[in-house]
mmCIF file with all atom_site columns, C-alpha atoms in Angstrom:
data_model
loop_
_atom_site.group_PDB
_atom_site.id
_atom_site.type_symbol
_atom_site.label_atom_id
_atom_site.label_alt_id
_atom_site.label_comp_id
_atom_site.label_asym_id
_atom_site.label_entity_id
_atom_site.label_seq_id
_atom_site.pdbx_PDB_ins_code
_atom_site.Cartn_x
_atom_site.Cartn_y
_atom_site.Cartn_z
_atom_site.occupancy
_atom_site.B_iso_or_equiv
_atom_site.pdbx_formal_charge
_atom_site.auth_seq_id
_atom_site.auth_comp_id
_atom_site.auth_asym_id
_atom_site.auth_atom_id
_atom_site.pdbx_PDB_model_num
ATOM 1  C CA . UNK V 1 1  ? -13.458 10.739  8.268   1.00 82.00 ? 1  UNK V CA 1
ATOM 2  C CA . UNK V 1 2  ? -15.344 10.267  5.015   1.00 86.00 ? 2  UNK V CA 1
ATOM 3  C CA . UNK V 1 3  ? -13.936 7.338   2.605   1.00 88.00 ? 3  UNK V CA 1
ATOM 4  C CA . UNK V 1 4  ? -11.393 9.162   0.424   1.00 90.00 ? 4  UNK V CA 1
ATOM 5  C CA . UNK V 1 5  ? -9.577  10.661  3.942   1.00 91.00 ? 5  UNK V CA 1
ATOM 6  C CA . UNK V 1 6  ? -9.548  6.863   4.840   1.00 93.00 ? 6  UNK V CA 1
ATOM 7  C CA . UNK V 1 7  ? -7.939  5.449   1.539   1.00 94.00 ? 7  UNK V CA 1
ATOM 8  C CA . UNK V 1 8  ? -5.531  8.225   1.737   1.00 94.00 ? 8  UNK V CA 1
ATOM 9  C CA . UNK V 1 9  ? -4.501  7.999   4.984   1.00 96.00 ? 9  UNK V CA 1
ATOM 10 C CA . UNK V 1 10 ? -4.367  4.791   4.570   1.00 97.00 ? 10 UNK V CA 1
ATOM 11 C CA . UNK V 1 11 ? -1.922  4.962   1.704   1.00 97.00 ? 11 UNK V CA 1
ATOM 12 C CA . UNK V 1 12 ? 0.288   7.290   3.056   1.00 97.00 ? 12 UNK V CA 1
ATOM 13 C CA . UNK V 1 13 ? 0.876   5.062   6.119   1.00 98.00 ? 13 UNK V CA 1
ATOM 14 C CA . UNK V 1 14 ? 1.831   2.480   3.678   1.00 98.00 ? 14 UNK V CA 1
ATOM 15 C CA . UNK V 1 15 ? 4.392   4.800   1.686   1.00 97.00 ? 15 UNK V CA 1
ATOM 16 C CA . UNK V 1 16 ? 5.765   5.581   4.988   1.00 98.00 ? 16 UNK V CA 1
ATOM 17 C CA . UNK V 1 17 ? 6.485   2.356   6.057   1.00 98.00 ? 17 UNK V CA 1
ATOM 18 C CA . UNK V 1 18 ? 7.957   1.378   2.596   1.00 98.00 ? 18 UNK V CA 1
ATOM 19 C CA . UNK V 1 19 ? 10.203  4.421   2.834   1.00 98.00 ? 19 UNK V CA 1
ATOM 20 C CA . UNK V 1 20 ? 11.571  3.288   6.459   1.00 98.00 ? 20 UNK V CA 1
ATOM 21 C CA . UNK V 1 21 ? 12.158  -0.003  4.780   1.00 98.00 ? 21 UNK V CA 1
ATOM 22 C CA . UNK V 1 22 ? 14.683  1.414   2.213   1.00 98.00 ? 22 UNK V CA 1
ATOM 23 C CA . UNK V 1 23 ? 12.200  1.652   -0.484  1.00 98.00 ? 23 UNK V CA 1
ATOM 24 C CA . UNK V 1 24 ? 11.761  4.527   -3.092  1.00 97.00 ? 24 UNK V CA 1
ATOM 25 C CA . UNK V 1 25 ? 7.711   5.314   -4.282  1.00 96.00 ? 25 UNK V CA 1
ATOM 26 C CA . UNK V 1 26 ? 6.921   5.761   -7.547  1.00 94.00 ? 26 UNK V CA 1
ATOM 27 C CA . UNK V 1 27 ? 4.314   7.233   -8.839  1.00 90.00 ? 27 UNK V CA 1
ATOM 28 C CA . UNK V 1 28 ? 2.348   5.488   -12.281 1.00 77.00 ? 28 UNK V CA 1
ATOM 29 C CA . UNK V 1 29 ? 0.151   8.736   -11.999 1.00 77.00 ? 29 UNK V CA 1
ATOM 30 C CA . UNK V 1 30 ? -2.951  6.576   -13.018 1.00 78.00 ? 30 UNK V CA 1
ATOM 31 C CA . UNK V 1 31 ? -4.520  6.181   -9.176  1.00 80.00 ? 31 UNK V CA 1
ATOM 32 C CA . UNK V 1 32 ? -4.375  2.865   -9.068  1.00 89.00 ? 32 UNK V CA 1
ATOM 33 C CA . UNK V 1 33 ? -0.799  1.735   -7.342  1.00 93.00 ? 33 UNK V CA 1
ATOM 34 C CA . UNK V 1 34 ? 2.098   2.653   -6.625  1.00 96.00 ? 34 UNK V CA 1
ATOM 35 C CA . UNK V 1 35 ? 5.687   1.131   -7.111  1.00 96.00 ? 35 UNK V CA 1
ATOM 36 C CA . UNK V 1 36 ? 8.254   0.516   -4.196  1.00 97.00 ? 36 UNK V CA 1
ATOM 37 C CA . UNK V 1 37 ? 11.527  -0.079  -5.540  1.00 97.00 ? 37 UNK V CA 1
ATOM 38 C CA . UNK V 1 38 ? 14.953  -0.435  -3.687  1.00 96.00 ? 38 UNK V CA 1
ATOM 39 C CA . UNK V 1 39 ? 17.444  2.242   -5.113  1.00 96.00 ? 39 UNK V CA 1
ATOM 40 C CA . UNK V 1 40 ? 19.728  0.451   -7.451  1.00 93.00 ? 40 UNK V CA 1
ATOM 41 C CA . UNK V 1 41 ? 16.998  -2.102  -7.909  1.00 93.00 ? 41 UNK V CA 1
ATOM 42 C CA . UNK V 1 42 ? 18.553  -3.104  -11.935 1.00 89.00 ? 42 UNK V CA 1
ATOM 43 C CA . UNK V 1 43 ? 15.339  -5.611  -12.606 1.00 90.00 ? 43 UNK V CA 1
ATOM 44 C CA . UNK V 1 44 ? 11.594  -4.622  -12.379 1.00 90.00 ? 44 UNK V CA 1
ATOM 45 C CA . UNK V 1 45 ? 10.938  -7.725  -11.460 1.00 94.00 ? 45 UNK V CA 1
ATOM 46 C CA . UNK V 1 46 ? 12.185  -7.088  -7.666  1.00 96.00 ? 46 UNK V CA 1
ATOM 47 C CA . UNK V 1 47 ? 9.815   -4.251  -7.214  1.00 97.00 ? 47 UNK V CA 1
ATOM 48 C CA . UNK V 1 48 ? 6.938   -4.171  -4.934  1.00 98.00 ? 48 UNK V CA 1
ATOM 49 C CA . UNK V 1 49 ? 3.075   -2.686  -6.037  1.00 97.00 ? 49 UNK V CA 1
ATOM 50 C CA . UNK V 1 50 ? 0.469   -1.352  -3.930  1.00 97.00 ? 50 UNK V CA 1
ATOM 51 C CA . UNK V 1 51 ? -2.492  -1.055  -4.961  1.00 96.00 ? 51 UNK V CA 1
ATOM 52 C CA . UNK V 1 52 ? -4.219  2.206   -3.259  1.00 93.00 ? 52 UNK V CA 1
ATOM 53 C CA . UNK V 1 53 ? -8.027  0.804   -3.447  1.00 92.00 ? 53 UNK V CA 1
ATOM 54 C CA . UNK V 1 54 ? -7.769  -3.113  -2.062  1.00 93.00 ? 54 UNK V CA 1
ATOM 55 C CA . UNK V 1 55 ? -4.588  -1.719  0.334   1.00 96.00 ? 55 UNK V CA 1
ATOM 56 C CA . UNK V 1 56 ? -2.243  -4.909  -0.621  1.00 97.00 ? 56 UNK V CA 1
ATOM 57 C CA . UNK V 1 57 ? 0.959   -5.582  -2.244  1.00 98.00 ? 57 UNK V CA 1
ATOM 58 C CA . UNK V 1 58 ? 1.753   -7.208  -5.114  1.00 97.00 ? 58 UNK V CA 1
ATOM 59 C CA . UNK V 1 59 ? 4.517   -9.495  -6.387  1.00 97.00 ? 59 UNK V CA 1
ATOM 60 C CA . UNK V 1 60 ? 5.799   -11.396 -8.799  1.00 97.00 ? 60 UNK V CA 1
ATOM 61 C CA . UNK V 1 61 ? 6.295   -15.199 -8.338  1.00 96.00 ? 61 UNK V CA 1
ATOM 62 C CA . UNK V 1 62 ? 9.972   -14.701 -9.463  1.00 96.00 ? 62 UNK V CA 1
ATOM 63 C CA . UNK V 1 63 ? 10.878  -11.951 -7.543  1.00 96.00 ? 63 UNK V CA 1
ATOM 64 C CA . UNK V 1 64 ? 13.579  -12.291 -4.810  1.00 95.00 ? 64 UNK V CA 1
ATOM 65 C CA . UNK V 1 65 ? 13.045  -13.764 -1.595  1.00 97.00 ? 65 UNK V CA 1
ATOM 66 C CA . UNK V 1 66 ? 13.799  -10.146 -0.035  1.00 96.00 ? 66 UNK V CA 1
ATOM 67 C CA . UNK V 1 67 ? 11.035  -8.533  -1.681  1.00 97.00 ? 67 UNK V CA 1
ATOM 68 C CA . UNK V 1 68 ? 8.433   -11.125 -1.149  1.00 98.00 ? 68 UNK V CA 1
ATOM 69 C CA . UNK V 1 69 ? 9.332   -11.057 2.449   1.00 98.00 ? 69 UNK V CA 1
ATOM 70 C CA . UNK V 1 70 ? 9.320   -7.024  2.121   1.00 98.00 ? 70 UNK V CA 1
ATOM 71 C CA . UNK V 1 71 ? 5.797   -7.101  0.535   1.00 98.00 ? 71 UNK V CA 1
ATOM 72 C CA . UNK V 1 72 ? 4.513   -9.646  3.532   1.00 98.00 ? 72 UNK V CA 1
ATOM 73 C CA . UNK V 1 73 ? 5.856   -6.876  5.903   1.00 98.00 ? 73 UNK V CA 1
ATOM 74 C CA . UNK V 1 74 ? 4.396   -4.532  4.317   1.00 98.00 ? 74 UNK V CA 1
ATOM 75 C CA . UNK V 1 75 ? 1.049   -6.202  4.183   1.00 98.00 ? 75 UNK V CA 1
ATOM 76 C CA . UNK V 1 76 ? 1.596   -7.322  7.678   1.00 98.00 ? 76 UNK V CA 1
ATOM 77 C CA . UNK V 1 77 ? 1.815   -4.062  9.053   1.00 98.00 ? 77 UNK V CA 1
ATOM 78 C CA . UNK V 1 78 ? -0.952  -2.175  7.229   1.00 98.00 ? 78 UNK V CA 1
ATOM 79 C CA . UNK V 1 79 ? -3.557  -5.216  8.231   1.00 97.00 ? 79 UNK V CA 1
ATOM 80 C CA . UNK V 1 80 ? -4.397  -3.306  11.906  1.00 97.00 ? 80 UNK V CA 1
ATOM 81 C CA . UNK V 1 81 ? -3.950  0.449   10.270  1.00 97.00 ? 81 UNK V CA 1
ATOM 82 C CA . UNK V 1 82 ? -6.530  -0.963  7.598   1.00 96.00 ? 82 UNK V CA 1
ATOM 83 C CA . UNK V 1 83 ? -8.694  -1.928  10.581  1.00 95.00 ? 83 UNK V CA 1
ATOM 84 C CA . UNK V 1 84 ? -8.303  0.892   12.504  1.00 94.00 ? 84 UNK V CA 1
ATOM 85 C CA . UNK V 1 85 ? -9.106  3.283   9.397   1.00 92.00 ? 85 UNK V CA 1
ATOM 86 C CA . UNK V 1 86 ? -12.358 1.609   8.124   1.00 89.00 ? 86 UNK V CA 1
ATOM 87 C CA . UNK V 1 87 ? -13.815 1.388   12.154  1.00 89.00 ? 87 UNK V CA 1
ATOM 88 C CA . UNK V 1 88 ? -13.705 4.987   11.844  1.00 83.00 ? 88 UNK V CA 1
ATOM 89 C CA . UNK V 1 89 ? -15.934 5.024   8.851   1.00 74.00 ? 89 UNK V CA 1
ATOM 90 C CA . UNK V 1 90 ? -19.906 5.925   9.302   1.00 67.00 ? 90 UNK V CA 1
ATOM 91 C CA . UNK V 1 91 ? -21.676 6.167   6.250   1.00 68.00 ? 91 UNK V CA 1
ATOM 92 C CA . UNK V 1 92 ? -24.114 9.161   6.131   1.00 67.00 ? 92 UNK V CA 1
ATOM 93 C CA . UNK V 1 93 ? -27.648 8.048   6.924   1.00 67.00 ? 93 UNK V CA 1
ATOM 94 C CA . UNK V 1 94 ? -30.084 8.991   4.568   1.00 66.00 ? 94 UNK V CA 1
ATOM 95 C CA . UNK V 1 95 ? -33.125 10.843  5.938   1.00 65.00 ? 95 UNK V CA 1
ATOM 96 C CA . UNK V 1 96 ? -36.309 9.703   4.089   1.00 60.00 ? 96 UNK V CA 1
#
């Protein structure tokens, strides 16, 4: 698998899991996260962000105890998909 097959699969694992936790994806369509958000989530501030390139959520410090323990999950979960992703990764060798 070359890099961007990694990140993506990678990604999609996460989206996945945040789904089967009862959590909705939304897309910022700029490439660099993604929200999780609860339906009938009324504040932002209980939403969860991953960011697609480091693979970790994000939180705010005042969020609710449910999605800070959501967001450990998450990251919790994607730590050995993370591992098993990038051992799969050989960069091209360069013949000289």
């Amino acid at each position: 698998m070359n890099k961007k097959e990694i990140k993506s699969a990678i990604n999609k694992a996460a989206f996945q899991f945040a789904e089967s936790l009862g959590y909705d994806v939304y897309d910022d369509s700029d490439g660099s996260s993604v929200t999780f958000m609860k339906p009938g989530t009324k504040r932002h501030d209980d939403t969860i962000e991953w960011h697609r390139s480091y693979h970790e959520t994000c939180v705010l410090n005042w969020a609710s105890d449910e999605v800070k323990i959501d967001a450990g999950l998450i990251d919790a979960h994607m730590k050995p998909i993370i591992e098993h992703y990038n051992n799969q990764y050989t960069p091209k060798r360069v013949m000289a």
